[in-house]
Tab-separated table of C-alpha atoms and ligand atoms in Angstrom:
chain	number	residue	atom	x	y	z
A	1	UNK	CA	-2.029	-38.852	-122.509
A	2	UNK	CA	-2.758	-35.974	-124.466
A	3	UNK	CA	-5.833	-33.918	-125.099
A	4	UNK	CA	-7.554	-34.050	-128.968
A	5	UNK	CA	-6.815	-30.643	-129.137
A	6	UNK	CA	-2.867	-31.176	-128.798
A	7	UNK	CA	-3.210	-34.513	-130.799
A	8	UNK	CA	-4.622	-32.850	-133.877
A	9	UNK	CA	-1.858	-29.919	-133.919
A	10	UNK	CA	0.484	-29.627	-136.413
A	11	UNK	CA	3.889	-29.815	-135.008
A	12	UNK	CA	5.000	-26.021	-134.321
A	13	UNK	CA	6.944	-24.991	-137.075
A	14	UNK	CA	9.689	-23.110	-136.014
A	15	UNK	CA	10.112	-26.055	-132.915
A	16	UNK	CA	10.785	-28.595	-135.711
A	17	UNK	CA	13.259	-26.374	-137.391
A	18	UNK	CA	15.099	-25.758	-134.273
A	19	UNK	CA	15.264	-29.477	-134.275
A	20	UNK	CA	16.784	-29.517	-137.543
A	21	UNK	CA	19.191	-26.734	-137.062
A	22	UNK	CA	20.687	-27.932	-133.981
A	23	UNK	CA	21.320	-31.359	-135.697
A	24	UNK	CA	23.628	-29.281	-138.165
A	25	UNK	CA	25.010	-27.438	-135.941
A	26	UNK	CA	25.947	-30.787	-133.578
A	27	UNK	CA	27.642	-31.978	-136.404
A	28	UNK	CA	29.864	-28.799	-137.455
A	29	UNK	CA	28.120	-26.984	-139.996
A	30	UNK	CA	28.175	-23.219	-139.747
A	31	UNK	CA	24.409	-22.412	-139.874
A	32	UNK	CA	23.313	-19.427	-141.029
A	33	UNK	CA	20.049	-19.351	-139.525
A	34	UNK	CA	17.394	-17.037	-142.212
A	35	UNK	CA	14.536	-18.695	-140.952
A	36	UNK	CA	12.730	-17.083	-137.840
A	37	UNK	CA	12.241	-13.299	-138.259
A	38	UNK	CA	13.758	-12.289	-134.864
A	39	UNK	CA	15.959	-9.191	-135.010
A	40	UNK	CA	19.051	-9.675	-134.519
A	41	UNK	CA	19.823	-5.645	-133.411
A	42	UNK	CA	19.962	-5.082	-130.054
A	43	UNK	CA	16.917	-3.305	-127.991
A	44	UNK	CA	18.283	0.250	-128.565
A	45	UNK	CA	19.600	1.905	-125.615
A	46	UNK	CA	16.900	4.600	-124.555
A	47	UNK	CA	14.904	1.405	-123.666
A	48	UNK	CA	16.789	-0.614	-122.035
A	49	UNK	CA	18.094	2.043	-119.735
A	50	UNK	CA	14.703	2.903	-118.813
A	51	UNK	CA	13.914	-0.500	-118.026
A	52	UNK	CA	16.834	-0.347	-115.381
A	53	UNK	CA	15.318	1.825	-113.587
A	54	UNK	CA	11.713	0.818	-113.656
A	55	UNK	CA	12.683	-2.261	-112.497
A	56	UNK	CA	13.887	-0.675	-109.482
A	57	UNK	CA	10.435	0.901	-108.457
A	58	UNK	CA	8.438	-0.686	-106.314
A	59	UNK	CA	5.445	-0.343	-107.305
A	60	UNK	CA	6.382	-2.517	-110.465
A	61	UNK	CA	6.764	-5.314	-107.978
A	62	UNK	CA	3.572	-6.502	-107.307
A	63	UNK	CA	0.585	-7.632	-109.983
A	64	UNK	CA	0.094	-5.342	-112.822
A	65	UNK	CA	-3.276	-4.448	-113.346
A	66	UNK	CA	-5.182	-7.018	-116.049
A	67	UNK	CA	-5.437	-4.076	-119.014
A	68	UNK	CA	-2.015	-2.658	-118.640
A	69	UNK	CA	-0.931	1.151	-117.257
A	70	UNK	CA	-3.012	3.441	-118.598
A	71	UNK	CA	0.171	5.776	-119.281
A	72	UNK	CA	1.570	2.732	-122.121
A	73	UNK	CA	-2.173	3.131	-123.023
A	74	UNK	CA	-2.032	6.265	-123.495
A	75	UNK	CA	1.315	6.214	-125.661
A	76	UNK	CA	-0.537	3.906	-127.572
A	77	UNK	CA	-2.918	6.376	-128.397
A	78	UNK	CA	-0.452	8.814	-129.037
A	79	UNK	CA	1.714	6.497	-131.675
A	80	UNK	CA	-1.587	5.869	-133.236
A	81	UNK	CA	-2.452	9.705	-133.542
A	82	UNK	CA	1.196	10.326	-134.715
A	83	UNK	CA	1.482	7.461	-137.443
A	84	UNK	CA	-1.611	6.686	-138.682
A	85	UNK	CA	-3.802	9.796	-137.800
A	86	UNK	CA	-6.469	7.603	-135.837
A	87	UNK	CA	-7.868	8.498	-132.265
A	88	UNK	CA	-7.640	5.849	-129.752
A	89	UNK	CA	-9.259	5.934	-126.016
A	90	UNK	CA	-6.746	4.180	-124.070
A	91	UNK	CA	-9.336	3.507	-121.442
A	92	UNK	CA	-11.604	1.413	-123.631
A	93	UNK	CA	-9.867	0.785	-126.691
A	94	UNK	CA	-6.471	-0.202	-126.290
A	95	UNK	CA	-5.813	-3.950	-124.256
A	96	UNK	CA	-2.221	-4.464	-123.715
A	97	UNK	CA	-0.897	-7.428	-124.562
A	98	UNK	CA	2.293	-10.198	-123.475
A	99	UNK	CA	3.259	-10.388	-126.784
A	100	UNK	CA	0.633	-9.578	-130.032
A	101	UNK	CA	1.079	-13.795	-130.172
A	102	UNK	CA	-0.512	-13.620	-126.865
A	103	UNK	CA	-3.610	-11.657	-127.920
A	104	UNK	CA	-3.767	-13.758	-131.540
A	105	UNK	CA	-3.693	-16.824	-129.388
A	106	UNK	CA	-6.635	-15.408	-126.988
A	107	UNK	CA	-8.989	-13.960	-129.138
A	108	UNK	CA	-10.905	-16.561	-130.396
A	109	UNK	CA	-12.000	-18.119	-126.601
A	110	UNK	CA	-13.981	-14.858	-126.343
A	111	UNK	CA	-16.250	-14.884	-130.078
A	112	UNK	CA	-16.132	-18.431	-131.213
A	113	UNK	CA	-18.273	-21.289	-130.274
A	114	UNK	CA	-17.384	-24.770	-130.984
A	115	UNK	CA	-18.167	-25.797	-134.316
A	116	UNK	CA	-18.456	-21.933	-135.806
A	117	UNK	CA	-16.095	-20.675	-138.896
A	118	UNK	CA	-13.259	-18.688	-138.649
A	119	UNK	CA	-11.490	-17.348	-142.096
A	120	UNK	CA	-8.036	-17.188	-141.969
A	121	UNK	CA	-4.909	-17.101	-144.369
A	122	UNK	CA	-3.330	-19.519	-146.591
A	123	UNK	CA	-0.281	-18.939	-145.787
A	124	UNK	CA	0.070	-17.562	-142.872
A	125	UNK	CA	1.165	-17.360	-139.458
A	126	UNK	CA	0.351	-20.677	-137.898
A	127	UNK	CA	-0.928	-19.376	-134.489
A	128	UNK	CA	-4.456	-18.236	-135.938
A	129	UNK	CA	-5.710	-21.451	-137.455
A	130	UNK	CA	-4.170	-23.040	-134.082
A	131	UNK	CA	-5.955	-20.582	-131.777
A	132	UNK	CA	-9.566	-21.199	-133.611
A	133	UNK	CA	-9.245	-24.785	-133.190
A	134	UNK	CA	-8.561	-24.480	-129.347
A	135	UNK	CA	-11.339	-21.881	-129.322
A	136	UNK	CA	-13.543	-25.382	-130.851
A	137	UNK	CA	-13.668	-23.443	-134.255
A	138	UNK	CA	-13.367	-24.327	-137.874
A	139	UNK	CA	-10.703	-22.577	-139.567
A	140	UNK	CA	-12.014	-22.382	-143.012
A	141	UNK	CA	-8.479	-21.375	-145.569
A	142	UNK	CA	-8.149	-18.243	-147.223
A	143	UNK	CA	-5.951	-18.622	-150.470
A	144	UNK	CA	-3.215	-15.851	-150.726
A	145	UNK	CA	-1.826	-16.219	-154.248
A	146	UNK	CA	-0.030	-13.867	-156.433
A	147	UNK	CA	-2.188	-13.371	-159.061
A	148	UNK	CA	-4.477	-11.810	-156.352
A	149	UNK	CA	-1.373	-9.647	-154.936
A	150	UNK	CA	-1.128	-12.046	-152.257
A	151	UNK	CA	-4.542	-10.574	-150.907
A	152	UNK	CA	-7.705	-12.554	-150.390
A	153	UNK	CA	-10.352	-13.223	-152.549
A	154	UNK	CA	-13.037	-10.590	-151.334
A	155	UNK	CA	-15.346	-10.702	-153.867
A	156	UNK	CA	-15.580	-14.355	-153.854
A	157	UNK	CA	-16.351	-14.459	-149.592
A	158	UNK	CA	-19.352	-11.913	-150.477
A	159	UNK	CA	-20.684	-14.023	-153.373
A	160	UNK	CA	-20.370	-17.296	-151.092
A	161	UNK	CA	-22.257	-15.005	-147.856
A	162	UNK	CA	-24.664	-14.125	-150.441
A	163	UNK	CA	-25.435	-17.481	-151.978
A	164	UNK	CA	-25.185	-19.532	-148.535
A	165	UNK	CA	-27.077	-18.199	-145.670
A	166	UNK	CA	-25.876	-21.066	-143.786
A	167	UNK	CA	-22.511	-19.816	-144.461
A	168	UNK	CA	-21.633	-17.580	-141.844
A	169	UNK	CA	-17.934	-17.013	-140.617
A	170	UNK	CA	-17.383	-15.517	-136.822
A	171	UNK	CA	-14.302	-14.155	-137.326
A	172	UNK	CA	-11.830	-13.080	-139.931
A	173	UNK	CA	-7.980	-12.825	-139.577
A	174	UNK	CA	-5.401	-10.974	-141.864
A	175	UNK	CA	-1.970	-9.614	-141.357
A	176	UNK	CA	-0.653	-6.940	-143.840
A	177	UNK	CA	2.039	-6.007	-143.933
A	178	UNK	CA	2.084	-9.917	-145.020
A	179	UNK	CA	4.144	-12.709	-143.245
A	180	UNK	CA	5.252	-15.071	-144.823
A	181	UNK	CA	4.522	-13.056	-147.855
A	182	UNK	CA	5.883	-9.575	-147.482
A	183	UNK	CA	2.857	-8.085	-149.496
A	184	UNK	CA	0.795	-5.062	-147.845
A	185	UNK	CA	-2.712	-4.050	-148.493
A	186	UNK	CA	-4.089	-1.041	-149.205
A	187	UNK	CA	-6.428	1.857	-147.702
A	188	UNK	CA	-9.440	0.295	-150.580
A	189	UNK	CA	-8.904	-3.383	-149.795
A	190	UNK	CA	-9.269	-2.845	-145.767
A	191	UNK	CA	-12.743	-0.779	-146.812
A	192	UNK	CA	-13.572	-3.543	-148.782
A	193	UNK	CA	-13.103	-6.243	-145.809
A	194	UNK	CA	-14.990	-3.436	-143.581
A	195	UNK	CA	-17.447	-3.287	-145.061
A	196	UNK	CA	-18.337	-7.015	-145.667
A	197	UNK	CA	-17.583	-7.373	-142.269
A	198	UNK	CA	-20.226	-4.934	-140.807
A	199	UNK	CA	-23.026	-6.023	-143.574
A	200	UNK	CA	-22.308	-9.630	-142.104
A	201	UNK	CA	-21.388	-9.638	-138.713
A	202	UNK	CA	-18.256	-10.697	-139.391
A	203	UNK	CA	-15.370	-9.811	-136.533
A	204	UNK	CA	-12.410	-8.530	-137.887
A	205	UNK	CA	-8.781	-9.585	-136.344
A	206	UNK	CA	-6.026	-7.380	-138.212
A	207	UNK	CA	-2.558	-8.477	-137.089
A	208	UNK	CA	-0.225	-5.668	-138.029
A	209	UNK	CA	3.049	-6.131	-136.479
A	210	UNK	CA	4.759	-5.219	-139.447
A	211	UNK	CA	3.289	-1.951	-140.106
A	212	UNK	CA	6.546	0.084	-139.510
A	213	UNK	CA	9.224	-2.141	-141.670
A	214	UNK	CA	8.594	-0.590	-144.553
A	215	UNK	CA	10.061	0.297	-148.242
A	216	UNK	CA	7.777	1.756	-149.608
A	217	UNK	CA	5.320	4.349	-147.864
A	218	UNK	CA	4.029	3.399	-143.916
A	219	UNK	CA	1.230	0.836	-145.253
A	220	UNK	CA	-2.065	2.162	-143.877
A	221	UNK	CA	-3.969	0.620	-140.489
A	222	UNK	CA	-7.473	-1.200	-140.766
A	223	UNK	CA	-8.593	1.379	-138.055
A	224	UNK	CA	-8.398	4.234	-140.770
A	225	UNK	CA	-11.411	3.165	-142.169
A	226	UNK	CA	-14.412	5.009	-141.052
A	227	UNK	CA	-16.341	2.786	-139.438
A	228	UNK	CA	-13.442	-0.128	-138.588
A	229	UNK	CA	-14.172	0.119	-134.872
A	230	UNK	CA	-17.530	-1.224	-135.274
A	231	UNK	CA	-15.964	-4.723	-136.343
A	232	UNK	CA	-12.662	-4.313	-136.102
A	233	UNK	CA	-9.242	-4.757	-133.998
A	234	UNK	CA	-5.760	-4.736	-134.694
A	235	UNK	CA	-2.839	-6.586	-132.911
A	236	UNK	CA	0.663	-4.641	-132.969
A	237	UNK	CA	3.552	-5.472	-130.946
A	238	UNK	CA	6.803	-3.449	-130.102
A	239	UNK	CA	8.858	-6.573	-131.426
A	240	UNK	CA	9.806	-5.869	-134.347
A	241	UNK	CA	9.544	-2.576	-134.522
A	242	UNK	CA	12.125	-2.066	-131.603
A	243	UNK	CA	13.564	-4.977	-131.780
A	244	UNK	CA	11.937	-6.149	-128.551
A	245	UNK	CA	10.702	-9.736	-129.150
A	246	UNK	CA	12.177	-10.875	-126.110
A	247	UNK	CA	10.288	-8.158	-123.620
A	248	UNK	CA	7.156	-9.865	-124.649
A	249	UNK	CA	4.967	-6.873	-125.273
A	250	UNK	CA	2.033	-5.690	-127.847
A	251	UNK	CA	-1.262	-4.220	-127.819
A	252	UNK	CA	-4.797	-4.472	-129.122
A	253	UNK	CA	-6.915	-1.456	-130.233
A	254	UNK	CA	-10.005	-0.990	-132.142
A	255	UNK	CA	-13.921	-1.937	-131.319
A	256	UNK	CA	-13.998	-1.575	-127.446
A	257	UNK	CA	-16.223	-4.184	-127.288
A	258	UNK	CA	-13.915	-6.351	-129.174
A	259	UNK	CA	-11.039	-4.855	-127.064
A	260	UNK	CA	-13.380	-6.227	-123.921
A	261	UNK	CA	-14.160	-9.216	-124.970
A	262	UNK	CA	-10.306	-10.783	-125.063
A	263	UNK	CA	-9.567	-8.634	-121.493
A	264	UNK	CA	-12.115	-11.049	-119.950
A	265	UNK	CA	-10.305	-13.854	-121.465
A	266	UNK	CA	-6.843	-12.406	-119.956
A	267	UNK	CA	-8.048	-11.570	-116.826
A	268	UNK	CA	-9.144	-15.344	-115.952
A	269	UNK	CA	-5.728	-16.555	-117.534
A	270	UNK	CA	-2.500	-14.507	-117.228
A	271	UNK	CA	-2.132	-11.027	-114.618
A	272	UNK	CA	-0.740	-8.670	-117.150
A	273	UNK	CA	2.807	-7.304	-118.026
A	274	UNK	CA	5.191	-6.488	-115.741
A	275	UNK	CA	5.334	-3.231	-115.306
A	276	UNK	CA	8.544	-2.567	-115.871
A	277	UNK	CA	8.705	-3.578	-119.825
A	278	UNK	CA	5.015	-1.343	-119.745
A	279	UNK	CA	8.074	1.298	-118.671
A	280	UNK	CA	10.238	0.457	-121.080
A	281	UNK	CA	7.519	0.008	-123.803
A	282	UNK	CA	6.422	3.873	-123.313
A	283	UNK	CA	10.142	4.781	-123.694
A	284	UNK	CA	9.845	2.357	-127.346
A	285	UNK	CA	6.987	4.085	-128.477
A	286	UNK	CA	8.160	7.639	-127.829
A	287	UNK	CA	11.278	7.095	-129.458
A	288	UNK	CA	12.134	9.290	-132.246
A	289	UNK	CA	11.564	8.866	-135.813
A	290	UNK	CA	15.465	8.227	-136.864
A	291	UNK	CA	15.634	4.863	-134.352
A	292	UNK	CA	12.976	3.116	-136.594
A	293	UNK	CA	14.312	4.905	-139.847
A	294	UNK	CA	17.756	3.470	-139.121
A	295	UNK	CA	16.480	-0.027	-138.866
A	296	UNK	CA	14.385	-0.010	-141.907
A	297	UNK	CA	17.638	1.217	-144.021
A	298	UNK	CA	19.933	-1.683	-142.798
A	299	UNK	CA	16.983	-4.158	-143.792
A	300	UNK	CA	16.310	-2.324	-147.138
A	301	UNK	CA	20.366	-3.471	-147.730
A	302	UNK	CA	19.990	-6.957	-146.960
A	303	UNK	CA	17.152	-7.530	-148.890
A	304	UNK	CA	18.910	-6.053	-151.696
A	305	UNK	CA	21.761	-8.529	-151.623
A	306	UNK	CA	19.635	-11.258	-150.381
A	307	UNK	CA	17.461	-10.807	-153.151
A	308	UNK	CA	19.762	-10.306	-156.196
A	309	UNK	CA	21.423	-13.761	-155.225
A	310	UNK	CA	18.538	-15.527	-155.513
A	311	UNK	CA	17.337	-14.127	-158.333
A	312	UNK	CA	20.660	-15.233	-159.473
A	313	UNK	CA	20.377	-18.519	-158.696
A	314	UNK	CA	17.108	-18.830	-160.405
A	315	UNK	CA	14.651	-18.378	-158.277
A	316	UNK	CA	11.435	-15.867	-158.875
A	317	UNK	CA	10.535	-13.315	-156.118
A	318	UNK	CA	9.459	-9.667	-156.115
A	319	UNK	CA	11.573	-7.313	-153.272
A	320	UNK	CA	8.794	-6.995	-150.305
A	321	UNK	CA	7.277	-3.831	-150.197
A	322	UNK	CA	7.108	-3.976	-146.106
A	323	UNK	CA	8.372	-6.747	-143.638
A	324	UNK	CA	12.107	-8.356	-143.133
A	325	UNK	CA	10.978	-11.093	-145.475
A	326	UNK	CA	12.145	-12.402	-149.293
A	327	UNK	CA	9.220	-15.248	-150.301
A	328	UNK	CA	10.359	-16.672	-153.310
A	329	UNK	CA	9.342	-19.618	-155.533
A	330	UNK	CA	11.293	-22.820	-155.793
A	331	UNK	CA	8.854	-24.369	-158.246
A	332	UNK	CA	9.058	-27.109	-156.441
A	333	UNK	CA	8.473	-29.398	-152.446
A	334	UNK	CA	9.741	-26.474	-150.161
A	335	UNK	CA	10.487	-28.615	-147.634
A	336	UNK	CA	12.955	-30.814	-150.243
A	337	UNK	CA	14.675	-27.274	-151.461
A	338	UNK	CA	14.810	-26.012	-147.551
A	339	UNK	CA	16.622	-29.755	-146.853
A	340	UNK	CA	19.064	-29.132	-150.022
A	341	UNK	CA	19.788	-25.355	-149.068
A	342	UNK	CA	20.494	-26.362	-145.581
A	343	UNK	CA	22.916	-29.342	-146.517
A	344	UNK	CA	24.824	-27.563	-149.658
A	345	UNK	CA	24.981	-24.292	-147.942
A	346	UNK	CA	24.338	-24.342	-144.445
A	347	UNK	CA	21.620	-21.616	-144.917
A	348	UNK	CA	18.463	-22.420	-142.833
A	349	UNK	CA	15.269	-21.365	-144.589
A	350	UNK	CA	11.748	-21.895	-143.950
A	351	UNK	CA	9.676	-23.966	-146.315
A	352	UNK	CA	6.373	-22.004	-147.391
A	353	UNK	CA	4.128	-25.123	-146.600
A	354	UNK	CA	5.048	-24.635	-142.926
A	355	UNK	CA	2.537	-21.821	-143.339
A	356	UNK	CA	-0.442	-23.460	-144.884
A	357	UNK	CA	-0.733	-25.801	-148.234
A	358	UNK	CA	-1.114	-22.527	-150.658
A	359	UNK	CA	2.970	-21.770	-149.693
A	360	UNK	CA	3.658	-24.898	-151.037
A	361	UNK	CA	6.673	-24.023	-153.361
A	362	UNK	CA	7.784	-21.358	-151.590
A	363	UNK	CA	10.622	-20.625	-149.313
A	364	UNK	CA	10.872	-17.820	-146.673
A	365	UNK	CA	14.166	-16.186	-145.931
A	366	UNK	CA	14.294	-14.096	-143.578
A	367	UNK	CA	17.023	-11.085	-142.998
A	368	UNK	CA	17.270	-10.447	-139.436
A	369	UNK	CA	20.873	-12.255	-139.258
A	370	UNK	CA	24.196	-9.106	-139.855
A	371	UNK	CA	24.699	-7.751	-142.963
A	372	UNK	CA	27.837	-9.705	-142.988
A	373	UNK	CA	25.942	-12.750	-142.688
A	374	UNK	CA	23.421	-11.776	-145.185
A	375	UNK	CA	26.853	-11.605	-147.658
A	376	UNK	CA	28.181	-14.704	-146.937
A	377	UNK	CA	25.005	-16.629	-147.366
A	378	UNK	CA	24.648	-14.321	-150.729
A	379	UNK	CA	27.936	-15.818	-151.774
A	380	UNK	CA	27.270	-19.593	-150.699
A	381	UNK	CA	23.504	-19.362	-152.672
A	382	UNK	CA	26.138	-18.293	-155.581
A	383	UNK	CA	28.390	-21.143	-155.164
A	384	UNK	CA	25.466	-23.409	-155.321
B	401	PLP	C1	2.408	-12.139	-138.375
B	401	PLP	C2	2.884	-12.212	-136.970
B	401	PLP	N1	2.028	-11.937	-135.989
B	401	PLP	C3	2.411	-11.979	-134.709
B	401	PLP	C4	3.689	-12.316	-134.353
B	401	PLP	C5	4.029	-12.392	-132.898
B	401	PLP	O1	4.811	-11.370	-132.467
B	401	PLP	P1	4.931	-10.973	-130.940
B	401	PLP	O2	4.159	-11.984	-130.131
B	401	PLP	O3	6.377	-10.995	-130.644
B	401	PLP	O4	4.310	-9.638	-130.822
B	401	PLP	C6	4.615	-12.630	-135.339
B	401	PLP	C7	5.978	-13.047	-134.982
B	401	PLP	O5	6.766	-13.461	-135.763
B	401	PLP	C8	4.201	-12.573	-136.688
B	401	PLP	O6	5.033	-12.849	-137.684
């Protein structure tokens, strides 16, 4: 009945453990549920006020235009300019998005022909290798290990483009500030990766919803490199960083012909954002400083108790310099220590393969649940 393309998927990761958790929770355990990094703070209340009363405007009734308002555009540009010191035109190179999974998910229709190579992580979030192989592409695997800093192998992709003319990837993914990892890349790597990428035609896809949960310094953008529009995008979202994921709403910005490219996809598939959570987005995005501030402090708290309990309990991780993510290693078959965790403690984890064969023997706990929460699963991972 199905399609090849369907028949050759991987079954979605976080469907399966939603299968798994409800089957604990059917049968009276009290789940605490680390594994899907969806905030558990509400929206805060600057937004959703001003989405109650752009949903009462008309003109946010009928079909958004394809590219989004040019006024979220335009506070697009502006939280660009603010945070990361880069000028954006919103008319030609910012695309708003239903999501930044939306975008992800899109991009590859417009630059990849069947059969052509697209690099991606290993591990990593599962909707880029998915998205190149509806696109008809070849996701080729990036290794992401932590003797490298969880970063890829750079020098090793030029050598290979050097030695194999034949050997010629489309497109390149990456996502730093790192999920599943919680790594982050610096200002040198992204020149690096630019400037392979323009000496090879090589597209460059940075996914960066992570960029403001951070511990340690704001982690730079790809589009601070001079010369990153040439070859570059980068996919944001407001869902993490305002707790939004339910509003469904990110952006693109970078190369406008990039940025053009994936609105022609759009345009023949979905009719934009409503324009009330475009409202409510520009409301996000001017917010002030202390909203985000006060978010990154209550995750800097559970990560510290998260963390010291696992450390207690044996297990080897580094505190993430960025994200709302602890990735530590078991040492052993993730999924067989997720199964364990779950039925001696109730905790729901992710196992690291879930995100590609190099996160084999990892887990992924993350800390969007309460602090209280975060405690009591501290104190079960003790009782162990
Ligand atoms: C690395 C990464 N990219 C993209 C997304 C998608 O976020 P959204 O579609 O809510 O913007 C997620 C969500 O978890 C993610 O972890």
């Amino acid at each position: 009945m199905y399609a090849d393309r369907i028949k050759s998927l991987p079954p979605y990761l976080f469907a399966e453990i939603d299968g798994i958790k409800k089957r604990a929770r059917d049968s009276g355990v009290d789940v605490i549920d680390l594994s899907v990094g969806d905030p558990d703070i509400p929206t805060p209340e600057h937004i959703v006020k001003e989405m109650c009363e752009a949903v009462k405007r008309p003109a946010n009734h009928q079909y958004p235009s394809y590219e989004g308002k040019i006024e979220f555009r335009e506070a697009v540009a502006e939280w660009y300019r603010d945070l990361f010191g880069v000028d954006l035109d919103p008319s030609t190179e910012i695309l708003t998005l239903i999501g930044s999974k939306e975008g992800l998910a899109h991009a590859p229709l417009a630059f990849v022909n069947p059969g052509e190579i697209v690099l991606v992580p290993d591990p990593a979030y599962t909707v880029y290798s998915t998205a190149v192989m509806f696109a008809g592409g070849i996701p080729e695997r990036m290794p992401l290990l932590k003797k490298n800093s969880f970063l890829p192998d750079l020098g090793s992709i030029r050598a290979r483009l050097e030695q194999d003319p034949d050997w010629r990837p489309r497109l390149i993914f990456l996502n730093y500030p790192n999920n599943p990892t919680g790594a982050v890349a610096g200002i040198d790597f992204f020149r690096e990766l630019v400037d392979l990428a323009r000496e090879y035609g090589i597209l460059v896809m940075h996914d960066n919803p992570y960029s403001e949960i951070y511990f340690d310094g704001r982690p730079p953008s790809i589009l601070q490199v001079p010369g990153a529009r040439d070859v570059a995008v980068e996919f944001h979202s407001l869902s993490k960083t305002y707790n939004m994921t339910g509003w469904r709403i990110g952006m693109v910005s970078g190369s406008s012909r990039i940025i053009e490219g994936i609105g022609k996809v759009k345009s023949n598939i979905d009719s934009g954002n409503f324009g009330a959570v475009q409202d409510a987005g520009i409301a996000a995005l001017r917010s002030p400083p202390e909203v985000v501030d006060g978010l990154r402090a209550v995750y800097r708290e559970r990560i510290e108790i998260l963390h010291s309990a696992l450390c207690d309990i044996g297990l080897e991780l580094s505190k993430p310099k960025a994200t709302f993510y602890l990735w530590a290693w078991t040492g052993g078959d993730s999924r067989e220590y997720a199964k364990m965790l779950l039925e001696k403690t109730g905790i729901v984890v992710t196992p690291g393969v879930g995100f590609g064969e190099h996160g084999e023997g990892y887990i992924r706990l993350s800390v969007t649940q309460p602090t209280e929460r975060i405690e009591m699963a501290a104190e079960r991972l003790r009782n162990l």
